[in-house]
Short mmCIF file of C-alpha atoms in Angstrom, two decimals:
data_model
loop_
_atom_site.label_atom_id
_atom_site.label_comp_id
_atom_site.label_asym_id
_atom_site.label_seq_id
_atom_site.Cartn_x
_atom_site.Cartn_y
_atom_site.Cartn_z
CA MET A 99 58.10 63.45 -56.49
CA GLY A 100 55.02 61.36 -57.32
CA THR A 101 53.07 61.86 -60.77
CA HIS A 102 49.51 62.72 -59.94
CA PHE A 103 47.00 61.88 -62.29
CA THR A 104 43.88 63.78 -63.08
CA ARG A 105 42.50 62.34 -66.27
CA ALA A 106 41.68 58.76 -67.28
CA HIS A 107 42.04 59.68 -71.20
CA PRO A 108 43.56 62.24 -73.21
CA THR A 109 40.91 65.03 -74.46
CA TYR A 110 42.30 66.00 -77.78
CA HIS A 111 39.05 67.86 -79.01
CA ASN A 112 39.70 70.35 -76.00
CA LYS A 113 41.74 73.57 -77.13
CA GLN A 114 43.21 73.93 -73.58
CA PRO A 115 47.00 73.30 -73.23
CA ARG A 116 47.89 69.52 -72.97
CA ARG A 117 48.79 68.78 -69.01
CA ARG A 118 51.79 66.69 -68.19
CA THR A 119 49.16 63.32 -68.07
CA GLU A 120 47.75 63.84 -71.34
CA LEU A 121 51.24 62.93 -72.69
CA ILE A 122 51.15 59.47 -71.20
CA SER A 123 49.90 57.02 -73.37
CA PRO A 124 46.21 55.81 -72.43
CA HIS A 125 47.50 52.09 -72.19
CA TRP A 126 50.58 52.95 -69.81
CA PHE A 127 48.12 55.10 -67.74
CA LYS A 128 45.56 52.17 -67.33
CA LEU A 129 48.70 50.10 -66.28
CA VAL A 130 49.92 52.13 -63.74
CA GLN A 131 46.11 53.05 -61.78
CA SER A 132 46.00 49.33 -62.09
CA LYS A 133 49.55 48.80 -60.33
CA ARG A 134 48.42 51.85 -58.00
CA PHE A 135 45.31 49.90 -57.36
CA LEU A 136 47.01 46.94 -56.80
CA LEU A 137 49.35 48.29 -54.48
CA SER A 138 46.44 50.28 -52.30
CA LYS A 139 44.53 46.99 -51.97
CA GLN A 140 48.14 45.35 -50.24
CA PRO A 141 47.76 45.65 -46.34
CA GLN A 142 49.71 48.64 -44.98
CA GLN A 143 51.54 46.64 -42.46
CA ILE A 144 55.21 46.81 -43.02
CA SER A 145 57.06 43.67 -41.97
CA SER A 146 59.82 43.56 -38.65
CA GLN A 147 62.52 42.98 -41.71
CA ASP A 148 61.39 45.61 -43.71
CA ARG A 149 61.51 48.29 -40.71
CA LEU A 150 64.81 46.91 -39.79
CA MET A 151 66.17 47.06 -43.14
CA SER A 152 64.99 50.67 -43.54
CA THR A 153 68.01 53.52 -43.30
CA PRO A 154 65.97 56.04 -41.05
CA TYR A 155 65.51 53.18 -38.59
CA ARG A 156 68.84 51.99 -38.43
CA TYR A 157 70.23 55.99 -38.33
CA GLU A 158 67.80 56.17 -35.25
CA ILE A 159 69.05 52.64 -33.36
CA ASN A 160 72.58 53.44 -34.36
CA CYS A 161 73.20 57.08 -34.46
CA GLY A 162 76.59 56.79 -36.02
CA LYS A 163 77.55 53.41 -33.97
CA PRO A 164 78.86 50.61 -36.42
CA ASN A 165 75.89 48.86 -38.49
CA HIS A 166 74.94 45.95 -37.00
CA ALA A 167 71.75 45.57 -39.16
CA GLY A 168 72.42 42.17 -40.67
CA GLN A 169 72.51 40.77 -37.39
CA ARG A 170 69.75 42.22 -36.18
CA MET A 171 67.59 41.13 -39.06
CA GLN A 172 68.98 37.41 -38.67
CA GLN A 173 68.10 37.78 -35.30
CA ALA A 174 64.34 39.16 -35.74
CA ALA A 175 64.39 36.08 -38.50
CA GLN A 176 65.32 33.45 -35.83
CA ILE A 177 62.85 34.93 -33.63
CA GLU A 178 60.08 34.92 -36.24
CA GLU A 179 60.93 31.57 -37.10
CA ILE A 180 60.35 30.51 -33.72
CA TYR A 181 57.37 32.12 -32.90
CA ASN A 182 56.01 30.48 -36.49
CA SER A 183 57.06 26.89 -34.97
CA GLN A 184 55.33 27.61 -31.75
CA GLN A 185 52.30 28.78 -33.38
CA LYS A 186 52.44 25.09 -35.50
CA ASP A 187 53.01 23.18 -32.57
CA ILE A 188 49.99 25.12 -30.92
CA LYS A 189 47.75 24.51 -33.68
CA ARG A 190 48.87 21.00 -33.81
CA ALA A 191 48.36 20.16 -30.19
CA SER A 192 44.81 21.62 -30.14
CA TYR A 193 44.00 19.73 -33.23
CA GLU A 194 45.15 16.73 -31.72
CA GLN A 195 43.11 17.56 -28.42
CA PHE A 196 40.25 17.85 -30.71
CA LYS A 197 40.80 14.66 -32.57
CA ALA A 198 41.22 12.79 -29.08
CA ASN A 199 37.82 14.54 -27.86
CA TRP A 200 36.04 13.50 -30.97
CA ALA A 201 36.95 9.95 -30.86
CA GLU A 202 35.73 9.94 -27.12
CA LYS A 203 32.49 11.31 -28.03
CA THR A 204 32.29 8.88 -30.84
CA ALA A 205 32.98 5.91 -28.55
CA TRP A 206 30.82 7.26 -25.98
CA SER A 207 28.04 7.75 -28.25
CA SER A 208 28.05 4.35 -30.00
CA VAL A 209 28.11 2.78 -26.45
CA ALA A 210 24.95 4.88 -25.94
CA ASN A 211 23.64 3.64 -28.82
CA LYS A 212 24.57 -0.09 -28.13
CA GLU A 213 22.90 0.35 -24.72
CA ASN A 214 19.83 2.31 -26.14
CA ALA A 215 19.42 -0.51 -28.79
CA ILE A 216 19.63 -3.30 -25.72
CA ASN A 217 17.19 -1.31 -23.40
CA LYS A 218 14.48 -1.45 -26.27
CA GLN A 219 15.27 -5.17 -26.92
CA ARG A 220 14.89 -5.60 -23.19
CA LYS A 221 11.52 -3.68 -23.01
CA HIS A 222 10.13 -5.34 -26.02
CA GLU A 223 10.83 -8.87 -24.48
CA LEU A 224 9.61 -8.05 -20.98
CA LEU A 225 6.34 -6.72 -22.87
CA LEU A 226 5.88 -9.85 -24.89
CA LEU A 227 6.61 -11.90 -21.55
CA ARG A 228 3.44 -9.80 -19.90
CA LYS A 229 1.30 -10.19 -22.68
CA ALA A 230 2.29 -14.24 -23.01
CA HIS A 231 1.66 -14.37 -19.03
CA LEU A 232 -1.79 -12.27 -19.31
CA THR A 233 -3.26 -14.41 -22.13
CA ALA A 234 -1.88 -17.66 -19.99
CA ARG A 235 -3.71 -16.16 -16.76
CA LYS A 236 -6.98 -15.64 -19.08
CA ALA A 237 -7.03 -18.99 -20.43
CA ALA A 238 -6.69 -20.06 -16.67
CA LEU A 239 -9.64 -17.81 -15.52
CA SER A 240 -11.64 -18.57 -18.50
CA MET A 241 -11.09 -22.55 -17.91
CA LEU A 242 -11.64 -21.88 -14.03
CA LEU A 243 -14.85 -20.19 -14.99
CA ALA A 244 -16.01 -22.54 -17.58
CA ASP A 245 -15.36 -25.48 -15.04
CA GLU A 246 -17.19 -23.64 -11.98
CA GLN A 247 -20.21 -22.88 -15.02
CA GLN A 248 -20.02 -26.89 -15.52
CA THR A 249 -20.46 -27.37 -12.12
CA TYR A 250 -23.21 -25.11 -11.37
CA GLU A 251 -25.24 -26.52 -14.32
CA ASN A 252 -24.68 -29.95 -12.86
CA GLU A 253 -25.79 -28.92 -9.63
CA LEU A 254 -28.91 -27.35 -11.40
CA TRP A 255 -29.51 -30.75 -13.74
CA TYR A 256 -29.21 -32.78 -10.09
CA HIS A 257 -31.00 -30.43 -7.69
CA GLY A 258 -32.67 -28.34 -9.66
CA LYS A 259 -35.92 -31.07 -10.34
CA ALA A 260 -35.96 -31.48 -6.33
CA ILE A 261 -35.92 -27.47 -5.80
CA TYR A 262 -38.35 -26.68 -8.62
CA LYS A 263 -40.51 -29.45 -7.40
CA ASP A 264 -40.66 -27.47 -4.11
CA MET A 265 -41.16 -24.01 -5.94
CA THR A 266 -44.21 -25.28 -7.79
CA ILE A 267 -45.52 -26.95 -4.52
CA ILE A 268 -45.19 -23.18 -3.19
CA ASN A 269 -46.38 -21.33 -6.31
CA PRO A 270 -47.99 -23.15 -9.08
CA LYS A 271 -46.92 -20.98 -11.85
CA CYS A 272 -43.32 -21.26 -11.05
CA LEU A 273 -41.46 -21.84 -14.60
CA PRO A 274 -38.08 -23.38 -15.09
CA SER A 275 -36.32 -20.03 -15.99
CA ASP A 276 -37.41 -19.11 -12.41
CA LEU A 277 -34.83 -20.86 -11.01
CA TYR A 278 -31.75 -19.12 -12.72
CA HIS A 279 -33.07 -15.73 -10.58
#
């Protein structure tokens, strides 16, 4: 016979006859309500052990035969224990696998980072070598050009006089700068 509470606080000012709930002190009423609230918040699933212990289940299973509830409970508990240990092992194994994978990944990433750094260094060295090579080539070419210019000017110096003389014979208005054209 469960008591059904309809009001949170007793109403003394009303002229109506008092109900059963109004006879209970407000403090006790709050306490019961909070307990009921707590009970309502708990999960509704019944554990296998409680179900096995319940009288209707025992009667339903046994039908008046000798009662092996204790044995059955023990068996259920053992099965549950085994299941829990298996779940623990599975979790542990998956975690170990995860750790191994993670270690492997980090190892590979560190290898990749090292290779990347080495490749960067090599590229930089190659760039410097190319630059040095180009500067050397430029220097050699400029030297060759300077030498050619010098030889050309020398030829002009030595042979230009005669050519100029010939040009002046052909065209008296010829200037020394016309030798360069």
